Tab-separated table of C-alpha atoms and ligand atoms in Angstrom:
chain	number	residue	atom	x	y	z
A	1	MET	CA	0.000	0.000	0.000
A	2	VAL	CA	1.319	3.428	-0.975
A	3	GLY	CA	-0.331	6.767	-0.326
A	4	ILE	CA	-0.362	10.214	1.231
A	5	CYS	CA	0.535	10.277	4.943
A	6	GLY	CA	0.463	14.067	5.289
A	7	TYR	CA	-0.706	17.025	3.224
A	8	GLY	CA	-0.649	20.799	3.546
A	9	ALA	CA	-1.533	23.989	1.684
A	10	TYR	CA	-0.462	27.594	1.723
A	11	ILE	CA	-2.307	30.586	0.256
A	12	PRO	CA	-1.021	34.170	0.718
A	13	ARG	CA	-3.388	36.626	2.419
A	14	ASN	CA	-3.375	39.309	-0.320
A	15	ARG	CA	-6.113	39.410	-2.961
A	16	ILE	CA	-6.930	41.617	-5.923
A	17	LYS	CA	-10.389	41.760	-7.445
A	18	VAL	CA	-11.122	41.424	-11.162
A	19	GLU	CA	-12.770	44.897	-11.054
A	20	GLU	CA	-9.558	46.476	-9.748
A	21	ILE	CA	-7.560	45.124	-12.708
A	22	SER	CA	-10.289	45.912	-15.266
A	23	LYS	CA	-10.498	49.504	-14.059
A	24	VAL	CA	-6.901	50.129	-15.142
A	25	TRP	CA	-7.024	48.473	-18.560
A	26	GLY	CA	-10.530	49.513	-19.599
A	27	THR	CA	-11.749	45.942	-19.933
A	28	ASP	CA	-15.179	44.722	-18.936
A	29	ALA	CA	-14.968	43.091	-15.497
A	30	GLU	CA	-18.379	41.455	-15.876
A	31	SER	CA	-17.333	39.567	-18.993
A	32	TYR	CA	-14.345	38.062	-17.140
A	33	LYS	CA	-16.484	37.246	-14.134
A	34	LYS	CA	-19.140	35.547	-16.246
A	35	GLY	CA	-16.977	34.241	-19.072
A	36	LEU	CA	-14.077	32.879	-17.020
A	37	MET	CA	-15.843	32.622	-13.642
A	38	LEU	CA	-13.090	34.574	-11.864
A	39	GLU	CA	-13.803	37.012	-9.006
A	40	GLU	CA	-10.465	37.618	-7.292
A	41	LYS	CA	-6.992	36.104	-7.083
A	42	SER	CA	-4.264	35.654	-4.498
A	43	VAL	CA	-1.131	37.816	-4.628
A	44	PRO	CA	2.140	36.988	-2.864
A	45	SER	CA	3.657	39.553	-0.488
A	46	PRO	CA	7.023	40.986	-1.585
A	47	ASP	CA	8.766	38.666	0.906
A	48	GLN	CA	7.094	35.523	-0.459
A	49	ASP	CA	8.122	33.288	-3.332
A	50	THR	CA	7.810	29.677	-4.447
A	51	ILE	CA	10.286	28.577	-1.775
A	52	THR	CA	8.631	30.323	1.198
A	53	MET	CA	5.182	29.016	0.237
A	54	ALA	CA	6.556	25.497	-0.375
A	55	VAL	CA	8.077	25.556	3.129
A	56	GLU	CA	4.796	26.633	4.757
A	57	ALA	CA	2.719	24.010	2.899
A	58	SER	CA	5.297	21.287	3.622
A	59	ARG	CA	5.448	22.114	7.342
A	60	LYS	CA	1.707	21.497	7.493
A	61	ALA	CA	2.185	18.181	5.671
A	62	VAL	CA	4.848	17.115	8.199
A	63	LYS	CA	2.583	18.190	11.068
A	64	ARG	CA	-0.338	16.156	9.740
A	65	ALA	CA	1.899	13.120	9.126
A	66	GLY	CA	3.453	13.376	12.587
A	67	ILE	CA	6.792	12.057	11.328
A	68	ASP	CA	10.405	12.940	12.021
A	69	PRO	CA	11.384	15.145	9.029
A	70	ALA	CA	14.900	13.690	9.121
A	71	LEU	CA	13.379	10.493	7.667
A	72	ILE	CA	12.206	12.253	4.472
A	73	GLY	CA	14.447	10.728	1.816
A	74	ALA	CA	13.332	12.771	-1.204
A	75	VAL	CA	12.120	16.360	-1.640
A	76	TYR	CA	10.750	17.459	-5.018
A	77	VAL	CA	9.396	20.914	-5.834
A	78	GLY	CA	7.495	21.592	-9.043
A	79	SER	CA	7.177	25.222	-10.163
A	80	GLU	CA	7.508	27.536	-13.122
A	81	SER	CA	8.657	30.336	-10.805
A	82	HIS	CA	11.672	28.909	-8.995
A	83	PRO	CA	13.388	31.974	-7.464
A	84	TYR	CA	16.852	31.097	-8.787
A	85	ALA	CA	17.726	30.325	-12.416
A	86	VAL	CA	20.576	28.172	-11.084
A	87	LYS	CA	20.313	26.801	-7.523
A	88	PRO	CA	17.575	24.428	-6.429
A	89	SER	CA	14.465	25.438	-4.486
A	90	GLY	CA	14.513	21.938	-2.985
A	91	THR	CA	17.685	22.473	-0.955
A	92	VAL	CA	16.161	25.422	0.916
A	93	LEU	CA	12.922	23.508	1.458
A	94	ALA	CA	14.675	20.346	2.696
A	95	GLU	CA	16.915	22.400	5.002
A	96	ALA	CA	13.957	24.357	6.416
A	97	LEU	CA	12.136	21.101	7.191
A	98	GLY	CA	15.178	19.431	8.727
A	99	ALA	CA	15.352	16.714	6.055
A	100	THR	CA	19.025	17.266	5.143
A	101	PRO	CA	21.625	15.860	4.588
A	102	GLU	CA	20.500	12.303	3.711
A	103	CYS	CA	17.970	13.398	1.146
A	104	HIS	CA	17.579	13.424	-2.628
A	105	THR	CA	16.207	16.604	-4.159
A	106	SER	CA	15.296	18.001	-7.536
A	107	ASP	CA	13.275	20.883	-8.971
A	108	PHE	CA	10.663	20.042	-11.580
A	109	GLU	CA	9.379	22.239	-14.404
A	110	PHE	CA	6.460	21.575	-16.745
A	111	ALA	CA	4.327	24.743	-16.760
A	112	CYS	CA	1.287	24.101	-14.531
A	113	LYS	CA	1.942	20.347	-14.284
A	114	ALA	CA	5.227	20.545	-12.359
A	115	GLY	CA	3.522	20.006	-9.008
A	116	THR	CA	1.859	16.725	-9.934
A	117	GLU	CA	5.120	15.602	-11.571
A	118	ALA	CA	6.824	16.055	-8.194
A	119	MET	CA	3.987	14.055	-6.559
A	120	TYR	CA	4.186	11.373	-9.243
A	121	VAL	CA	7.922	10.799	-8.778
A	122	ALA	CA	7.755	11.041	-4.970
A	123	SER	CA	4.970	8.433	-4.794
A	124	GLN	CA	6.749	6.027	-7.152
A	125	LEU	CA	10.062	6.259	-5.257
A	126	VAL	CA	8.285	5.344	-2.040
A	127	LYS	CA	6.410	2.543	-3.822
A	128	ALA	CA	9.713	1.175	-5.135
A	129	GLY	CA	11.059	1.080	-1.584
A	130	SER	CA	13.937	3.492	-2.302
A	131	VAL	CA	13.016	5.919	0.490
A	132	LYS	CA	10.799	5.798	3.592
A	133	TYR	CA	9.052	9.131	3.029
A	134	ALA	CA	9.077	11.365	-0.052
A	135	LEU	CA	7.698	14.880	-0.416
A	136	GLY	CA	6.102	16.246	-3.598
A	137	VAL	CA	5.259	19.963	-3.737
A	138	GLY	CA	3.584	22.213	-6.298
A	139	ALA	CA	4.127	25.952	-5.774
A	140	ASP	CA	4.015	29.054	-7.953
A	141	THR	CA	3.955	32.849	-7.878
A	142	SER	CA	3.050	33.229	-11.514
A	143	GLN	CA	2.786	36.465	-13.431
A	144	GLY	CA	0.684	37.400	-16.417
A	145	ALA	CA	1.768	40.332	-18.573
A	146	PRO	CA	-0.041	43.539	-17.524
A	147	GLY	CA	-3.178	43.988	-19.627
A	148	ASP	CA	-3.127	40.354	-20.807
A	149	ALA	CA	-6.040	38.042	-20.019
A	150	LEU	CA	-3.667	35.995	-17.835
A	151	GLU	CA	-3.313	38.940	-15.475
A	152	PHE	CA	-6.817	38.218	-14.161
A	153	SER	CA	-5.879	34.680	-13.165
A	154	ALA	CA	-2.111	34.317	-12.475
A	155	ALA	CA	-2.013	33.742	-8.718
A	156	ALA	CA	0.124	32.287	-5.921
A	157	GLY	CA	-0.150	29.235	-3.685
A	158	ALA	CA	1.431	25.918	-2.727
A	159	ALA	CA	0.412	22.383	-1.810
A	160	ALA	CA	2.583	19.606	-0.377
A	161	PHE	CA	2.128	15.844	-0.053
A	162	LEU	CA	4.181	13.331	1.928
A	163	PHE	CA	4.068	9.799	0.585
A	164	SER	CA	4.626	6.624	2.582
A	165	THR	CA	4.003	2.867	2.456
A	166	GLU	CA	3.104	2.587	6.147
A	167	LYS	CA	-0.489	1.390	6.317
A	168	ASP	CA	-1.131	2.882	9.768
A	169	LYS	CA	-0.064	6.350	8.569
A	170	ILE	CA	-1.708	6.614	5.138
A	171	VAL	CA	-4.654	9.056	5.002
A	172	ALA	CA	-5.284	8.615	1.255
A	173	GLU	CA	-4.219	5.470	-0.556
A	174	LEU	CA	-2.834	5.994	-4.057
A	175	ILE	CA	-4.712	3.436	-6.131
A	176	ASP	CA	-3.234	4.188	-9.549
A	177	THR	CA	-1.530	6.795	-11.745
A	178	TYR	CA	-1.604	7.648	-15.442
A	179	ALA	CA	0.229	10.110	-17.698
A	180	TYR	CA	-0.780	11.556	-21.091
A	181	MET	CA	1.586	13.873	-22.941
A	182	THR	CA	2.267	15.315	-26.419
A	183	ASP	CA	4.422	18.096	-27.803
A	184	THR	CA	2.014	21.040	-28.097
A	185	PRO	CA	3.266	24.655	-28.211
A	186	ASP	CA	0.265	26.300	-26.519
A	187	PHE	CA	2.107	28.400	-23.912
A	188	TRP	CA	5.796	29.125	-23.318
A	189	ARG	CA	8.386	31.519	-21.958
A	190	ARG	CA	11.861	31.842	-23.440
A	191	GLU	CA	14.985	32.378	-21.325
A	192	HIS	CA	15.386	35.966	-20.023
A	193	MET	CA	11.831	36.916	-20.992
A	194	HIS	CA	9.736	38.324	-18.186
A	195	TYR	CA	6.275	37.155	-19.177
A	196	PRO	CA	4.987	33.999	-20.856
A	197	ARG	CA	3.314	33.960	-24.267
A	198	HIS	CA	0.392	31.829	-25.294
A	199	GLY	CA	-1.501	30.677	-28.354
A	200	GLY	CA	-4.793	32.398	-27.421
A	201	ARG	CA	-7.694	30.106	-28.246
A	202	PHE	CA	-5.249	27.333	-29.191
A	203	THR	CA	-4.754	26.845	-25.426
A	204	GLY	CA	-8.318	25.491	-25.142
A	205	GLU	CA	-9.434	22.583	-27.326
A	206	GLN	CA	-6.047	21.353	-28.600
A	207	ALA	CA	-4.225	21.826	-25.325
A	208	TYR	CA	-6.237	21.854	-22.084
A	209	PHE	CA	-9.322	19.848	-23.092
A	210	LYS	CA	-7.531	17.292	-25.253
A	211	HIS	CA	-5.024	16.405	-22.535
A	212	VAL	CA	-7.282	16.652	-19.479
A	213	VAL	CA	-10.089	14.631	-21.044
A	214	SER	CA	-7.717	12.016	-22.511
A	215	ALA	CA	-5.890	11.651	-19.197
A	216	GLY	CA	-9.183	11.475	-17.285
A	217	LYS	CA	-10.486	8.733	-19.593
A	218	GLY	CA	-7.159	6.891	-19.578
A	219	MET	CA	-6.904	7.053	-15.794
A	220	MET	CA	-10.402	5.701	-15.245
A	221	ALA	CA	-9.911	2.922	-17.835
A	222	LYS	CA	-6.601	1.891	-16.253
A	223	ALA	CA	-8.131	1.819	-12.761
A	224	GLY	CA	-11.311	0.116	-14.026
A	225	MET	CA	-13.508	2.908	-12.661
A	226	LYS	CA	-16.274	5.228	-13.881
A	227	PRO	CA	-17.309	8.787	-12.893
A	228	SER	CA	-20.026	7.597	-10.497
A	229	ASP	CA	-17.385	5.695	-8.474
A	230	PHE	CA	-15.850	8.979	-7.354
A	231	ALA	CA	-16.964	11.241	-4.509
A	232	TYR	CA	-14.674	14.000	-5.790
A	233	ALA	CA	-12.862	15.030	-8.963
A	234	VAL	CA	-10.180	17.729	-9.209
A	235	PHE	CA	-9.064	19.136	-12.553
A	236	HIS	CA	-6.447	21.739	-13.350
A	237	GLN	CA	-8.158	25.107	-12.989
A	238	PRO	CA	-6.693	27.923	-15.135
A	239	ASN	CA	-10.081	29.667	-14.853
A	240	GLY	CA	-13.451	28.737	-13.429
A	241	LYS	CA	-14.985	27.478	-16.640
A	242	PHE	CA	-12.424	24.979	-17.978
A	243	PRO	CA	-12.474	22.432	-15.118
A	244	LEU	CA	-16.293	22.417	-14.953
A	245	ARG	CA	-16.511	21.844	-18.695
A	246	ALA	CA	-13.797	19.145	-18.704
A	247	GLY	CA	-15.623	17.416	-15.844
A	248	LYS	CA	-18.871	17.501	-17.759
A	249	MET	CA	-17.182	16.104	-20.890
A	250	LEU	CA	-15.897	13.198	-18.769
A	251	GLY	CA	-19.317	12.527	-17.228
A	252	PHE	CA	-18.914	14.164	-13.811
A	253	GLU	CA	-21.521	16.274	-12.056
A	254	GLU	CA	-20.737	19.675	-10.583
A	255	ARG	CA	-21.240	18.456	-7.002
A	256	GLN	CA	-18.234	16.116	-7.467
A	257	ILE	CA	-16.047	18.997	-8.639
A	258	LEU	CA	-16.990	22.014	-6.497
A	259	THR	CA	-15.199	20.973	-3.255
A	260	GLY	CA	-11.818	21.121	-4.997
A	261	TRP	CA	-12.793	24.033	-7.263
A	262	LEU	CA	-11.026	27.017	-5.670
A	263	VAL	CA	-10.228	29.083	-8.748
A	264	ASN	CA	-13.054	31.672	-8.578
A	265	LYS	CA	-11.598	33.097	-5.349
A	266	LEU	CA	-7.985	31.949	-5.733
A	267	GLY	CA	-7.029	32.372	-9.386
A	268	ASN	CA	-4.725	29.974	-11.225
A	269	THR	CA	-1.880	28.909	-8.952
A	270	TYR	CA	-0.209	27.038	-11.841
A	271	SER	CA	1.826	24.164	-10.348
A	272	GLY	CA	-0.207	24.560	-7.159
A	273	ALA	CA	-3.634	24.480	-8.841
A	274	SER	CA	-4.862	20.867	-8.922
A	275	PRO	CA	-2.694	19.963	-5.873
A	276	LEU	CA	-4.398	22.752	-3.854
A	277	GLY	CA	-7.765	21.455	-5.070
A	278	LEU	CA	-6.776	18.023	-3.719
A	279	THR	CA	-5.905	19.507	-0.294
A	280	ALA	CA	-9.368	21.117	-0.124
A	281	VAL	CA	-10.928	17.727	-0.933
A	282	LEU	CA	-8.790	15.918	1.672
A	283	ASP	CA	-9.977	18.495	4.241
A	284	GLU	CA	-13.543	17.249	3.678
A	285	ALA	CA	-13.370	13.642	2.435
A	286	LYS	CA	-14.626	10.661	4.468
A	287	ALA	CA	-13.153	7.178	4.710
A	288	ASP	CA	-13.441	5.212	1.466
A	289	ASP	CA	-14.259	8.262	-0.704
A	290	LYS	CA	-12.526	7.937	-4.086
A	291	ILE	CA	-10.855	11.014	-5.566
A	292	LEU	CA	-9.788	11.611	-9.175
A	293	VAL	CA	-7.083	14.229	-9.834
A	294	VAL	CA	-6.077	15.334	-13.336
A	295	SER	CA	-3.502	18.079	-13.751
A	296	PHE	CA	-2.536	19.953	-16.902
A	297	GLY	CA	0.687	21.620	-17.954
A	298	SER	CA	1.164	23.508	-21.184
A	299	GLY	CA	3.656	22.086	-23.555
A	300	ALA	CA	1.567	19.832	-22.978
A	301	GLY	CA	0.493	17.001	-20.705
A	302	SER	CA	-1.678	15.732	-17.862
A	303	ASP	CA	-1.037	13.458	-14.881
A	304	GLY	CA	-3.876	11.386	-13.476
A	305	PHE	CA	-4.192	10.027	-9.919
A	306	VAL	CA	-6.836	7.958	-8.165
A	307	PHE	CA	-6.859	8.179	-4.362
A	308	ARG	CA	-9.012	6.465	-1.744
A	309	ALA	CA	-9.434	8.230	1.608
A	310	THR	CA	-8.735	5.963	4.588
A	311	ASP	CA	-10.092	5.957	8.143
A	312	LYS	CA	-6.884	7.757	9.225
A	313	LEU	CA	-7.823	10.912	7.303
A	314	LYS	CA	-10.323	12.287	9.826
A	315	ALA	CA	-7.762	12.639	12.615
A	316	ALA	CA	-5.265	14.359	10.275
A	317	GLN	CA	-7.715	16.949	8.892
A	318	GLY	CA	-7.754	19.114	12.020
A	319	LEU	CA	-4.006	19.048	12.684
A	320	ALA	CA	-3.247	22.064	10.471
A	321	GLU	CA	-5.066	25.026	8.959
A	322	LYS	CA	-7.517	23.958	6.243
A	323	THR	CA	-7.301	25.196	2.659
A	324	ARG	CA	-10.733	26.902	2.610
A	325	GLN	CA	-9.832	28.730	5.848
A	326	MET	CA	-6.757	30.209	4.143
A	327	LEU	CA	-8.859	31.062	1.098
A	328	ASP	CA	-11.741	32.741	2.932
A	329	GLU	CA	-10.266	34.245	6.119
A	330	LYS	CA	-7.796	37.064	6.924
A	331	LYS	CA	-7.843	38.406	3.354
A	332	ARG	CA	-6.233	41.771	2.508
A	333	PHE	CA	-7.482	43.433	-0.669
A	334	LEU	CA	-4.902	45.350	-2.715
A	335	GLU	CA	-5.266	48.303	-5.029
A	336	TYR	CA	-3.664	47.942	-8.465
A	337	GLY	CA	-0.720	50.210	-7.568
A	338	THR	CA	0.176	48.173	-4.488
A	339	TYR	CA	-0.247	45.007	-6.538
A	340	LEU	CA	2.295	46.303	-9.080
A	341	LYS	CA	4.699	47.175	-6.262
A	342	TYR	CA	4.279	43.748	-4.644
A	343	ARG	CA	4.861	41.995	-7.977
A	344	LYS	CA	7.929	44.187	-8.611
A	345	MET	CA	6.483	45.535	-11.865
A	346	ILE	CA	7.505	49.124	-11.110
A	347	ILE	CA	10.866	50.186	-12.496
A	348	MET	CA	13.046	51.289	-9.562
A	349	ASN	CA	16.430	52.957	-9.327
A	350	GLU	CA	19.260	50.596	-8.404
B	1	MET	CA	25.146	39.876	3.276
B	2	GLN	CA	28.001	37.483	2.537
B	3	PRO	CA	26.782	34.001	1.545
B	4	GLN	CA	29.092	32.459	4.184
B	5	ARG	CA	27.581	34.474	7.031
B	6	TYR	CA	24.058	33.705	5.874
B	7	TRP	CA	24.948	30.021	5.547
B	8	ARG	CA	26.287	29.840	9.115
B	9	GLU	CA	22.983	31.174	10.416
B	10	ILE	CA	20.764	28.717	8.469
B	11	PRO	CA	19.898	26.406	11.423
B	12	ARG	CA	18.418	29.255	13.432
B	13	ARG	CA	17.054	31.261	10.495
B	14	TYR	CA	15.262	28.292	8.892
B	15	ARG	CA	14.452	25.996	11.808
B	16	LEU	CA	14.569	28.213	14.915
B	17	GLU	CA	17.243	25.954	16.396
B	18	ALA	CA	18.281	27.076	19.864
B	19	GLY	CA	20.656	25.724	22.538
B	20	LYS	CA	19.210	24.318	25.774
B	21	CYS	CA	21.546	24.096	28.780
B	22	ARG	CA	21.894	20.482	29.889
B	23	LYS	CA	22.297	21.454	33.544
B	24	CYS	CA	19.756	24.211	34.229
B	25	GLY	CA	17.556	24.038	31.138
B	26	LYS	CA	17.888	27.680	30.076
B	27	VAL	CA	17.292	28.127	26.336
B	28	PHE	CA	19.528	30.420	24.251
B	29	MET	CA	18.776	31.888	20.844
B	30	PRO	CA	21.226	32.311	19.231
B	31	PRO	CA	22.939	29.326	20.857
B	32	ARG	CA	25.938	30.122	23.146
B	33	LEU	CA	29.068	28.307	24.232
B	34	ILE	CA	28.669	28.916	27.987
B	35	CYS	CA	25.415	29.159	29.962
B	36	ASP	CA	25.223	32.558	31.670
B	37	ALA	CA	23.099	31.111	34.465
B	38	CYS	CA	25.151	28.096	35.564
B	39	ARG	CA	28.348	28.252	33.417
B	40	CYS	CA	27.623	24.824	31.972
B	41	THR	CA	29.154	24.259	28.516
B	42	GLU	CA	26.939	21.435	27.291
B	43	PHE	CA	23.800	22.145	25.299
B	44	ASP	CA	21.090	20.203	23.488
B	45	MET	CA	19.576	21.524	20.279
B	46	VAL	CA	15.883	22.381	20.592
B	47	ARG	CA	13.490	23.850	18.032
B	48	LEU	CA	11.519	26.843	19.271
B	49	SER	CA	7.734	27.061	18.976
B	50	ASP	CA	6.230	28.801	15.969
B	51	LYS	CA	3.560	30.436	18.155
B	52	GLY	CA	3.904	33.461	20.391
B	53	LYS	CA	2.720	36.899	21.463
B	54	VAL	CA	3.958	40.425	20.779
B	55	HIS	CA	5.844	41.613	23.881
B	56	THR	CA	6.361	45.072	22.410
B	57	TYR	CA	7.008	46.603	19.001
B	58	THR	CA	8.171	49.628	17.081
B	59	VAL	CA	7.254	51.016	13.671
B	60	ILE	CA	10.135	51.519	11.237
B	61	ARG	CA	9.528	54.517	8.959
B	62	ILE	CA	13.136	55.275	7.968
B	63	ALA	CA	14.519	51.901	6.964
B	64	PRO	CA	18.098	50.652	6.605
B	65	SER	CA	19.261	50.114	3.027
B	66	GLY	CA	17.540	47.188	1.326
B	67	PHE	CA	14.359	47.594	3.389
B	68	GLY	CA	13.168	50.977	2.082
B	69	GLU	CA	10.392	49.564	-0.111
B	70	GLN	CA	8.753	48.004	2.940
B	71	VAL	CA	8.129	51.112	5.095
B	72	PRO	CA	6.271	51.553	7.280
B	73	PHE	CA	6.823	48.129	8.818
B	74	VAL	CA	6.540	46.659	12.287
B	75	LEU	CA	9.520	45.232	14.162
B	76	ALA	CA	8.476	43.325	17.281
B	77	LEU	CA	9.875	41.517	20.280
B	78	VAL	CA	7.947	38.252	20.226
B	79	ASP	CA	7.620	35.954	23.245
B	80	LEU	CA	7.505	32.454	21.793
B	81	GLU	CA	5.714	29.664	23.651
B	82	GLY	CA	8.392	28.094	25.821
B	83	GLY	CA	9.784	31.412	26.993
B	84	VAL	CA	12.283	32.660	24.402
B	85	ARG	CA	12.010	36.261	23.191
B	86	LEU	CA	13.059	37.015	19.601
B	87	THR	CA	13.135	40.164	17.467
B	88	MET	CA	11.349	39.807	14.151
B	89	GLN	CA	9.359	41.708	11.549
B	90	VAL	CA	5.580	41.381	11.591
B	91	ALA	CA	4.539	40.797	7.964
B	92	ASP	CA	1.267	41.297	6.072
B	93	CYS	CA	-0.112	44.034	8.318
B	94	GLY	CA	-0.116	47.776	8.843
B	95	PRO	CA	1.279	49.475	11.970
B	96	GLU	CA	-2.263	49.984	13.273
B	97	ASP	CA	-3.012	46.248	13.219
B	98	VAL	CA	-0.401	45.257	15.842
B	99	LYS	CA	-1.003	45.528	19.602
B	100	ILE	CA	1.048	44.520	22.627
B	101	GLY	CA	-0.142	40.994	23.372
B	102	SER	CA	-1.270	40.244	19.769
B	103	PRO	CA	-1.004	36.489	19.136
B	104	VAL	CA	1.335	35.711	16.239
B	105	LYS	CA	2.708	32.719	14.401
B	106	VAL	CA	6.090	32.420	12.758
B	107	GLU	CA	6.292	32.031	8.971
B	108	PHE	CA	9.149	31.366	6.555
B	109	ARG	CA	9.837	34.506	4.502
B	110	LYS	CA	12.447	36.258	2.411
B	111	ILE	CA	14.352	38.628	4.679
B	112	ASN	CA	16.398	40.385	2.005
B	113	GLU	CA	17.926	39.952	-1.417
B	114	VAL	CA	21.466	41.033	-2.214
B	115	GLY	CA	20.711	43.195	-5.262
B	116	LYS	CA	19.329	41.656	-8.451
B	117	SER	CA	22.090	39.061	-8.801
B	118	GLY	CA	23.061	38.183	-5.221
B	119	VAL	CA	21.940	35.483	-2.847
B	120	ILE	CA	18.361	35.458	-1.519
B	121	CYS	CA	18.331	35.350	2.287
B	122	TYR	CA	15.430	33.503	3.940
B	123	GLY	CA	14.404	33.468	7.570
B	124	TYR	CA	11.500	33.972	9.953
B	125	LYS	CA	8.886	36.688	10.376
B	126	ALA	CA	5.754	36.857	12.459
B	127	VAL	CA	2.237	37.183	11.076
B	128	LEU	CA	-0.836	38.001	13.131
B	129	ALA	CA	-2.499	34.722	14.118
C	1	ZN	ZN1	22.679	26.460	32.545
């Protein structure tokens, strides 16, 4: 048996509303709110980055697992906003947890899919018996170019998962995994460029829907399961509309999706998006509930996971702050000027 | 900050590692070589709590170099559970939000960056609980 023995989330307290961004660029806030189902998004403070959020989410995962962090044998962080171009995020994270020095670490990159890649590799290493505990984290502080549609959604957050094979510690058993990937240039950022570029509408049918739906179907076929077997389904959520539509295409009802659907109030946390959705589901799930997770990363590909909540989950849920608490409480709303300052988009003197 | 100096401080910056006197139990942050209470020279490493209360605070309006973009910000003496008092910034709040006695928790944050190309220094700050 392999599965999650601890999980944790982190969402910054700052938010900016769609109206506040629209006001500056003369766009119609209502069309974004209706069309993309976005209301507000999280914004990192100037002293937060992928590493600081990964540390906070991972500390919650360690707390819920109740393990000695020195026994974590692998630490993987997936992000498209690693703070250094050269120097791993994972070393800082492992050091902050107390997992060093007997620990393997690597940073993953695959647009919004990097977080589930880290989870995928961490879970398989534990399954293979190479390490006792392995940590997979998805974290991002993504930026959209000012005035671009992505500016309404690019947000910040992190989710962390500790994997183990110890039956008495597992809160969600990993039943099966699946990966679906092609070379699709729907979204990219070249070296030294500040903002990503994307293929506009090409990012929809040929990229997001093709990969998410194919991975969802492939995952269910491999596990021998159908939509009605699942209590919850979590899909990558670049905006509010896409995951609901992908779920519908796969045969899921909205009630299965909404628990892990955070995007209307959170924005797109990129590598953190479907992993954060999974943390919100784990906060609520009951023993034996089955959970489908399908991520998506431009470039492009999707990872599929099937989890089954165990009777150990209930006791772990209350051991750290829940995801919806971080999403709904202690929010600080920013004006556009402060948002630009926080995101370091104002040109300063050296 | 020199990378070497930052690196030496990693155990206490990242993990709040303090020294606890083996003889009388007094906890020192940063750790010391000799206990000032009983002169014992043997210590055990302990990790401080991430919860505490504001003992007192000040508001920084004229900041040292590298911190100018953050003014005004709150610098507080925080009494951590377990009895150790540490100086730290209180993040994500305005000066009017902090009171003596405010409950706080410790979070992992960037403390400063050495220019655009230097090392990024991480450490602890408080946030209102
Ligand atoms: Zn002593």
